[in-house]
Coordinates of C-alpha atoms in Angstrom, one line a residue:
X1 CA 34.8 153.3 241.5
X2 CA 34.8 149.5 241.4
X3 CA 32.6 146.7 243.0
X4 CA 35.0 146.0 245.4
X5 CA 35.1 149.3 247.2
X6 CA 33.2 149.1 250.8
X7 CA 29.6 150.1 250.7
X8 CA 27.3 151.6 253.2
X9 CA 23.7 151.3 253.1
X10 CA 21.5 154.1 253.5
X11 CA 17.9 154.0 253.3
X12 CA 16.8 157.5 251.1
X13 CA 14.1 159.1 249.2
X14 CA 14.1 161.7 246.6
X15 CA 10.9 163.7 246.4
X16 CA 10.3 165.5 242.8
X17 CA 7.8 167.2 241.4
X18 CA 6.2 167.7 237.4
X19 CA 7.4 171.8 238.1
X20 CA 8.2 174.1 240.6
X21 CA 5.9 174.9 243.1
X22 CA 4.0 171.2 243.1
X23 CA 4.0 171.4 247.0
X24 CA 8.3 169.3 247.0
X25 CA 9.3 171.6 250.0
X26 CA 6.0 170.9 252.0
X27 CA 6.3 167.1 251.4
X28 CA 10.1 167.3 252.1
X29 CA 9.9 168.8 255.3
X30 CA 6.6 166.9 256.4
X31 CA 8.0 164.0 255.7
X32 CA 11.6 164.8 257.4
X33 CA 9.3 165.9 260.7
X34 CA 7.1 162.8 260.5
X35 CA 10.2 160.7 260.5
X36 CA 12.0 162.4 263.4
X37 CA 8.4 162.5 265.2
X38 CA 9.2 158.1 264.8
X39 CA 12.5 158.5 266.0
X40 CA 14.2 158.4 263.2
X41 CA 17.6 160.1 262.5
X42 CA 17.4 162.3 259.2
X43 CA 20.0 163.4 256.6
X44 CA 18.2 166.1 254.4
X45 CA 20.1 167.6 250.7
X46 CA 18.6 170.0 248.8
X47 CA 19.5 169.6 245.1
X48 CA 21.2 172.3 243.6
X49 CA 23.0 175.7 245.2
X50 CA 19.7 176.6 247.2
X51 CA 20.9 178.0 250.0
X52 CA 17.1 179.1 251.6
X53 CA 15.4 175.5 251.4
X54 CA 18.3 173.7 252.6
X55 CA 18.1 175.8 255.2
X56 CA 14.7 175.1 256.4
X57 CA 15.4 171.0 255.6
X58 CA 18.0 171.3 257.9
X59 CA 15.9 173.3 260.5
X60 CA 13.1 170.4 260.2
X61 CA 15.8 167.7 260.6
X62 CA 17.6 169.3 263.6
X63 CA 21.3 169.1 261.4
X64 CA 22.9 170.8 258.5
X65 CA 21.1 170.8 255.1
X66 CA 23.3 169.8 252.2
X67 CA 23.4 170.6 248.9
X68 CA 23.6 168.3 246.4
X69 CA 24.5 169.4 242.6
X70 CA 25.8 167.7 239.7
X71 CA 26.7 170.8 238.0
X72 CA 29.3 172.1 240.3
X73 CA 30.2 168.9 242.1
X74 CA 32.3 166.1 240.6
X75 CA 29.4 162.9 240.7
X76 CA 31.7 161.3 242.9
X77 CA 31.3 164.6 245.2
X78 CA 27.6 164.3 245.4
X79 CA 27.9 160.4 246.5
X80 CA 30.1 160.9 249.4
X81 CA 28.6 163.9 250.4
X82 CA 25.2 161.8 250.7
X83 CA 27.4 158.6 252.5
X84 CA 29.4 161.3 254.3
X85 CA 26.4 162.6 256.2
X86 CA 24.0 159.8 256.2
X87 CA 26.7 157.7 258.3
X88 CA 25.4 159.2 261.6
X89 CA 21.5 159.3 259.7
X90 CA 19.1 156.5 259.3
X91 CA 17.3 157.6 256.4
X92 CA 18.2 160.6 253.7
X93 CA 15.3 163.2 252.4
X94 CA 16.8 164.9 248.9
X95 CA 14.8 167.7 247.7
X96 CA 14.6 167.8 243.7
X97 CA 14.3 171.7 242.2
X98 CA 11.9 172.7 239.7
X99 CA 10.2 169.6 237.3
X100 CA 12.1 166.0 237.6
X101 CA 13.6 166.5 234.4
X102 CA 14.5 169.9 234.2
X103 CA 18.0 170.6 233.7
X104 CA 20.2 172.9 232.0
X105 CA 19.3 171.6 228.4
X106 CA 16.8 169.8 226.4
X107 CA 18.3 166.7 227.4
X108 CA 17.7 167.2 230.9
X109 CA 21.3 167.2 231.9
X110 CA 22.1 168.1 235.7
X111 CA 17.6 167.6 236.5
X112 CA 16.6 166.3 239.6
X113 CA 16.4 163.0 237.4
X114 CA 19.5 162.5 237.0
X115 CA 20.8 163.5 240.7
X116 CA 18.3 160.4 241.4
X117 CA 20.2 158.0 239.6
X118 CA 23.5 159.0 240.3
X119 CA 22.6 158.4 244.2
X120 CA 20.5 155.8 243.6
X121 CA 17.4 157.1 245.2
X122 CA 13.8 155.8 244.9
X123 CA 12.1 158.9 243.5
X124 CA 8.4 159.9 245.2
X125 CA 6.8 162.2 242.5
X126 CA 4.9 165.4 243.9
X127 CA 1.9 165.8 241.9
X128 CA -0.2 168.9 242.1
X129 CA -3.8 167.6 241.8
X130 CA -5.8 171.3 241.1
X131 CA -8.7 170.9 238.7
X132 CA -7.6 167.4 237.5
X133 CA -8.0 163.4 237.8
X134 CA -7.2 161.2 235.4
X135 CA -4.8 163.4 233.3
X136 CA -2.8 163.0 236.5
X137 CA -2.0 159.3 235.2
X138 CA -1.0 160.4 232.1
X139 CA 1.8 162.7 233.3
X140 CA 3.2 160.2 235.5
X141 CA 3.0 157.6 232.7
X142 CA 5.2 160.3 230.5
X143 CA 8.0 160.5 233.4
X144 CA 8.0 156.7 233.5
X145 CA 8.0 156.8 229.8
X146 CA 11.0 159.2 229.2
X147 CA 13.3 157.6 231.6
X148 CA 12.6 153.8 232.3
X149 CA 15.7 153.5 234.2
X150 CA 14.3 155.5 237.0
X151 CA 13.3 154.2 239.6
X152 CA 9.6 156.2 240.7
X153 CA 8.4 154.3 243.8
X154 CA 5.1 155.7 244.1
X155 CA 3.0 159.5 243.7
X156 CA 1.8 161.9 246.3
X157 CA -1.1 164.3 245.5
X158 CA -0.7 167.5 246.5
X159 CA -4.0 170.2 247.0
X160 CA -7.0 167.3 246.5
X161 CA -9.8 168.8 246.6
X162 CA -12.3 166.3 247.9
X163 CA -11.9 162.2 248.7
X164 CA -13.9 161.5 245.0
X165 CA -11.2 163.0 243.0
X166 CA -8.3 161.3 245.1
X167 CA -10.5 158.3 245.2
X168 CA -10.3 158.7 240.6
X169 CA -6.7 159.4 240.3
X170 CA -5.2 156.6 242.5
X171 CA -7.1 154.5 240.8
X172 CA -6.6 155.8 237.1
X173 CA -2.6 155.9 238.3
X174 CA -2.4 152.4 239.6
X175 CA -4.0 151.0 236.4
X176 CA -1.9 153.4 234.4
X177 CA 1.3 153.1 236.0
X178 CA 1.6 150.3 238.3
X179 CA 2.6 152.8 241.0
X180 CA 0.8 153.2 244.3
X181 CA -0.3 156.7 245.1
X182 CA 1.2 157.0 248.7
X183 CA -0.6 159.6 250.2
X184 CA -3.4 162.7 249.3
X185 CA -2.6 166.1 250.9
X186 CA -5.6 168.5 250.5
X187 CA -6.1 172.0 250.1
X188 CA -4.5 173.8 253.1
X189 CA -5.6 176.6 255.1
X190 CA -3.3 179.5 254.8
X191 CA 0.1 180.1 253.6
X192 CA 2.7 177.9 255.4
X193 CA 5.6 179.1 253.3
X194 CA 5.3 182.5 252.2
X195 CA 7.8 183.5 249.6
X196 CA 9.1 186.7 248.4
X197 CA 11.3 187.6 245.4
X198 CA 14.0 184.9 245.3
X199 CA 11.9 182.0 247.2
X200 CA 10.2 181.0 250.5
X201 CA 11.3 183.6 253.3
X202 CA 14.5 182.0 255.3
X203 CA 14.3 179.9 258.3
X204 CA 15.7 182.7 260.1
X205 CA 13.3 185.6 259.3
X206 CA 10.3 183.5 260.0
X207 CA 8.4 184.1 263.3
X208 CA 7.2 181.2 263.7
X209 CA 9.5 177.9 262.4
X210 CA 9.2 175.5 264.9
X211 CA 5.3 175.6 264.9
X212 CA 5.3 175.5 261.1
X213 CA 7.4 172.2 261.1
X214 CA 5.5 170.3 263.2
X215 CA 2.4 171.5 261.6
X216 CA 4.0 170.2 258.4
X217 CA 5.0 166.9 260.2
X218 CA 1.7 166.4 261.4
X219 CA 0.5 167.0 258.0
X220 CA 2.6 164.6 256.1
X221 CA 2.1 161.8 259.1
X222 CA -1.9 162.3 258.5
X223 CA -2.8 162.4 254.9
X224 CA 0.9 160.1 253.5
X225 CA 1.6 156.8 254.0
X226 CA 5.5 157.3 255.9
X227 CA 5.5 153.9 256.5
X228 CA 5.7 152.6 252.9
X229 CA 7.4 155.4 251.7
X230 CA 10.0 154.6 254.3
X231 CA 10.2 151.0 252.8
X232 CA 10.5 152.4 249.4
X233 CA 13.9 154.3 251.1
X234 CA 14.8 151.0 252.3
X235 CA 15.0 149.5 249.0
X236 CA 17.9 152.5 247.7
X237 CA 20.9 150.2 247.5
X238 CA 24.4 151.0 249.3
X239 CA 26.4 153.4 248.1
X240 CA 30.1 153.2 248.4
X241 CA 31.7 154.7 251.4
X242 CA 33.1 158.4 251.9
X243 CA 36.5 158.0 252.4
X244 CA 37.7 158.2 256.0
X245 CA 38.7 162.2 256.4
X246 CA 42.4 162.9 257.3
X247 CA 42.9 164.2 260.4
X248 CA 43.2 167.8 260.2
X249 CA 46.7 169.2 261.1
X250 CA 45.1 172.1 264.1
X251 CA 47.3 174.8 263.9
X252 CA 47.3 177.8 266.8
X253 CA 43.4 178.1 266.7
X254 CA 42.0 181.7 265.0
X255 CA 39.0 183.0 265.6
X256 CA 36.8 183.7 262.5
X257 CA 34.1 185.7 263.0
X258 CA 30.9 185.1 261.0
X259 CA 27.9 187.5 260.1
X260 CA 25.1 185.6 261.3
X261 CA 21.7 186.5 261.8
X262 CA 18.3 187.4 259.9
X263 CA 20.3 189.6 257.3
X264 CA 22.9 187.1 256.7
X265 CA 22.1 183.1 256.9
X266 CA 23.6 181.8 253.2
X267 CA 26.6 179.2 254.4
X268 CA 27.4 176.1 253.0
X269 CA 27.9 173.9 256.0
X270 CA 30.8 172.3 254.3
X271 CA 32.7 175.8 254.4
X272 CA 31.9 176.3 257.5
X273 CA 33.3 173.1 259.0
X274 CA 36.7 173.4 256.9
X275 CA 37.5 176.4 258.8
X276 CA 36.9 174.5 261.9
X277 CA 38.4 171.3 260.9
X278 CA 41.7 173.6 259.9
X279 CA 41.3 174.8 263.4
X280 CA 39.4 178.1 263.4
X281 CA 36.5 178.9 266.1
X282 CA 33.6 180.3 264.8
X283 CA 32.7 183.3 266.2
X284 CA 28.6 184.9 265.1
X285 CA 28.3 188.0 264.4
X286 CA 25.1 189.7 264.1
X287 CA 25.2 193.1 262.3
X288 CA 21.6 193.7 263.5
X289 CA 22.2 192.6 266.8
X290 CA 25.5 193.4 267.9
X291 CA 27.1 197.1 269.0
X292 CA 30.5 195.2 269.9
X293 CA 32.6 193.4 267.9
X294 CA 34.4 190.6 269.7
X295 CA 37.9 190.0 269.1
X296 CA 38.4 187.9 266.0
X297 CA 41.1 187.1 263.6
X298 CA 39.1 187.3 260.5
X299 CA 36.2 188.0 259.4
X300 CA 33.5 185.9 256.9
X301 CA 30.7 187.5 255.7
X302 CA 28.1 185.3 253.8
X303 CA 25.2 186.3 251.4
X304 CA 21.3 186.5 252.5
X305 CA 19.1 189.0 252.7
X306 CA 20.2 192.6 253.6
X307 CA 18.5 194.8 251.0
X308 CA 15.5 193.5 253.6
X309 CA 17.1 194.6 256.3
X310 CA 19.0 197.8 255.5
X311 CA 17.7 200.5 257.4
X312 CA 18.2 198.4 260.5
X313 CA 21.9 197.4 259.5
X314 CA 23.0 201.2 258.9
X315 CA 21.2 201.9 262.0
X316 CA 23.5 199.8 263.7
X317 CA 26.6 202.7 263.4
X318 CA 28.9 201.7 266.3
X319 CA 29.3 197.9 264.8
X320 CA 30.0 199.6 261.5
X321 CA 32.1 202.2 262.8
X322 CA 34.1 198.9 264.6
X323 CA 34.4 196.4 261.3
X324 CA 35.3 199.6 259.4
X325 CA 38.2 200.5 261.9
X326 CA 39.2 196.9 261.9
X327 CA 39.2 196.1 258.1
X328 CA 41.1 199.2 257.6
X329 CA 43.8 198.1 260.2
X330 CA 44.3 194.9 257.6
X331 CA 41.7 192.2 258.9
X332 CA 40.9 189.5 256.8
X333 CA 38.0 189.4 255.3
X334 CA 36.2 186.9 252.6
X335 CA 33.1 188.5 251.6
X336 CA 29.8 187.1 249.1
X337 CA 26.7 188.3 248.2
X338 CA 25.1 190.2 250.0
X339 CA 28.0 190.4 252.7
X340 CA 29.8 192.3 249.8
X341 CA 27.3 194.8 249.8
X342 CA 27.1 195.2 253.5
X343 CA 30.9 195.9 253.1
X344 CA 30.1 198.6 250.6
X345 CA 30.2 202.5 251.0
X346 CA 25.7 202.0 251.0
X347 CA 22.8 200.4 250.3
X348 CA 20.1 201.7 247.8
X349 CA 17.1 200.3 248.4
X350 CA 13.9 202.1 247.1
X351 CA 15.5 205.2 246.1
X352 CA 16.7 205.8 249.8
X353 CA 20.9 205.6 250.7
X354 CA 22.0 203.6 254.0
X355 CA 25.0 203.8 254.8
X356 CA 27.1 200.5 255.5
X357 CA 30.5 200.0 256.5
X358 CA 32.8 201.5 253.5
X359 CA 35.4 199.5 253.3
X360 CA 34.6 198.9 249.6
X361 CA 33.7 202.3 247.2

C-alpha cells in the first residue's frame, strides 16, 4: 500500500460498546434506518464471523451485511471489503463485538479497536447508563486513555433513566473527555431483540422485522443526534480503492441450489456471489417449505438454526426422500453447520430422534 494508490472516500462510523450487550445492535440498526429514512444509501459490516447480526444490519439497510474480521481476513481484505461495498453506499455503519478492546488476548489483538483503525473509522462508544452518572466519564476517559490513537468521536447513552441523570453524565463526560455525548436512548418498553442460546433470534424467524426496524429507526432519529454523528462519518478519511474485479470467465451456467429459509439463513454474501460471478444461478431451497426439489446441479447447504426447527424438517419426508435420492445418484453437495446435520441420518433434540435425509451415518 503506498500513498500514491487511488483512494475513495467514504464517510463511516463504527459503533462500540464497554461490553457486550451495551445496546451496539440497537444503535447500529437505528441508526442504519434513520439514515435510509434521510435518503441515505447504507453499507453495514458486522465485525467478526457473526453471521445472525449481519444479518439483521443487512435487513435494516435493504443490502448484504458484511463481515468484517481481522482474524481471518488479511488487513488488506477488510479495507477493500469496506471500499468494495461502500462504492455504491454513501455512508458505512460497522458493528464492533463484545467491549472496544476485547480481542483474543490481553493486548487486545483482533478487538473492535483495532478493526477501527485499520479502516479508519471514527468510533461512537455505546455506553449503558443503568444505575450510573458520572462513573460514566471515567470509563470513557480509560478507553481514550488506553489507546490515544483512536479516534472516539463522541458517546451515546444507552437505558437513561430520567433527563437528570443524562443531563449529569454529558456534562461530567464533556468536562472529562472533551467528547460530546451524541444522543440519550432511555429505558425501552419491551424486548425488541429477543435472544436465545447463541444470540438475538435471526432476521428470518422473526415475525415481525420490518416493524422492529423502523421502530428502531425512529428510535435512534428521536433520542440521537444523526446529524452530527453523520459529520463525525464524514470526517473518516479515504481509503484506498478495491481493485477493479476481473471479469469473470461465465462458463455453461449450473444451477446451485441453496437451503434457504427459517432453518437455514448462515451465508456469507461473498460466497454466495462467487458462485454467481463463476456463473452459477442460485436456486432456494426451503426444507420447510418445499415437497419438490427443482432441478439443480448442486447443492449448498449453509448453517443456521435446525435443532429449532427439527420436527418440522423431518416432517417434510418427500423433500428428504428427493435430496436423499439425488445425493446418492452423485450430486454435489458442500455442506456446514447445521446443513451437515440436516444431511445426517437424525436429529436429537430433547431426547426425541427426527429423522433427516441420511446421506451421512
Amino acid at each position: 500500500m503506498t500513498d500514491r494508490e487511488p483512494r475513495a472516500s467514504l464517510p463511516r462510523v463504527l459503533i462500540a460498546g464497554l461490553a457486550g450487550d451495551s445496546g451496539k445492535t440497537l444503535v447500529a440498526l437505528g441508526l442504519i434506518g434513520a439514515l435510509r429514512a434521510r435518503g441515505f444509501r447504507v453499507a453495514p459490516f458486522k465485525k467478526g464471523p457473526d453471521f445472525i447480526d449481519a444479518a439483521w444490519l443487512g435487513a435494516a439497510a435493504q443490502r448484504p451485511g458484511r463481515n468484517l474480521d481481522s482474524f481471518l481476513m488479511a488487513d488488506r481484505a477488510v479495507t477493500e471489503s469496506v471500499a468494495r461495498a461502500g462504492a455504491t453506499a454513501d455512508v458505512a455503519v460497522i458493528e464492533g463485538n463484545r467491549g472496544l478492546f476485547d480481542g483474543v488476548d490481553a493486548n487486545g489483538s483482533h478487538s473492535t479497536a483495532r478493526l477501527g483503525r485499520l479502516v479508519e473509522a471514527p468510533v461512537l462508544l455505546v455506553v449503558d447508563a443503568t444505575k450510573a452518572t458520572r462513573t460514566v466519564a471515567a470509563m470513557v476517559l480509560g478507553c481514550q486513555a488506553l489507546d490515544p490513537e483512536l479516534e472516539i468521536c463522541g458517546v451515546l447513552l444507552n437505558r437513561v433513566g430520567t433527563a437528570r441523570q443524562h443531563e449529569v453524565i454529558r456534562e461530567a463526560v464533556t468536562r472529562a473527555t472533551g467528547l460530546p455525548v451524541l444522543g440519550a436512548i432511555p429505558k425501552l418498553e419491551g424486548q425488541h431483540l429477543p435472544s436465545r442460546h447463541l444470540g438475538l433470534v435471526t432476521v428470518m424467524e422473526h415475525s415481525t422485522t420490518r416493524e422492529v426496524l423502523e421502530r428502531l429507526g425512529a428510535v435512534v432519529e428521536q433520542h440521537a443526534a444523526v446529524g452530527e454523528i453523520l459529520d463525525a462519518a464524514r470526517r473518516a478519511p479515504s481509503l484506498p480503492r478495491a481493485p477493479a474485479q476481473p471479469a469473470a470467465t461465465r462458463p455453461t451456467s449450473v444451477r446451485v441450489g441453496v437451503l434457504r429459509d427459517r432453518a437455514f439463513s448462515f451465508y456469507y454474501p461473498e460466497n454466495l456471489e462467487a458462485l454467481q460471478d463463476a456463473g452459477a444461478e442460485l436456486v432456494d431451497i426451503s426444507p420447510l417449505e418445499d415437497d419438490e426439489l427443482p432441478d439443480v446441479d448442486a447443492l449448498y447447504a449453509g448453517g443456521g438454526f435446525p435443532e429449532v426447527h427439527a420436527e418440522q424438517l423431518s416432517g417434510n419426508a418427500p423433500l428428504r426422500a428427493l435430496l436423499a435420492d439425488r445425493i446418492a445418484a452423485g450430486l454435489p453437495v458442500w455442506a456446514e453447520c447445521g446443513g451437515l446435520g440436516y444431511l445426517a441420518h437424525g436429529w436429537i433434540e430433547r431426547g426425541v430422534f427426527h429423522p433427516m435425509i441420511g446421506a451421512l451415518p
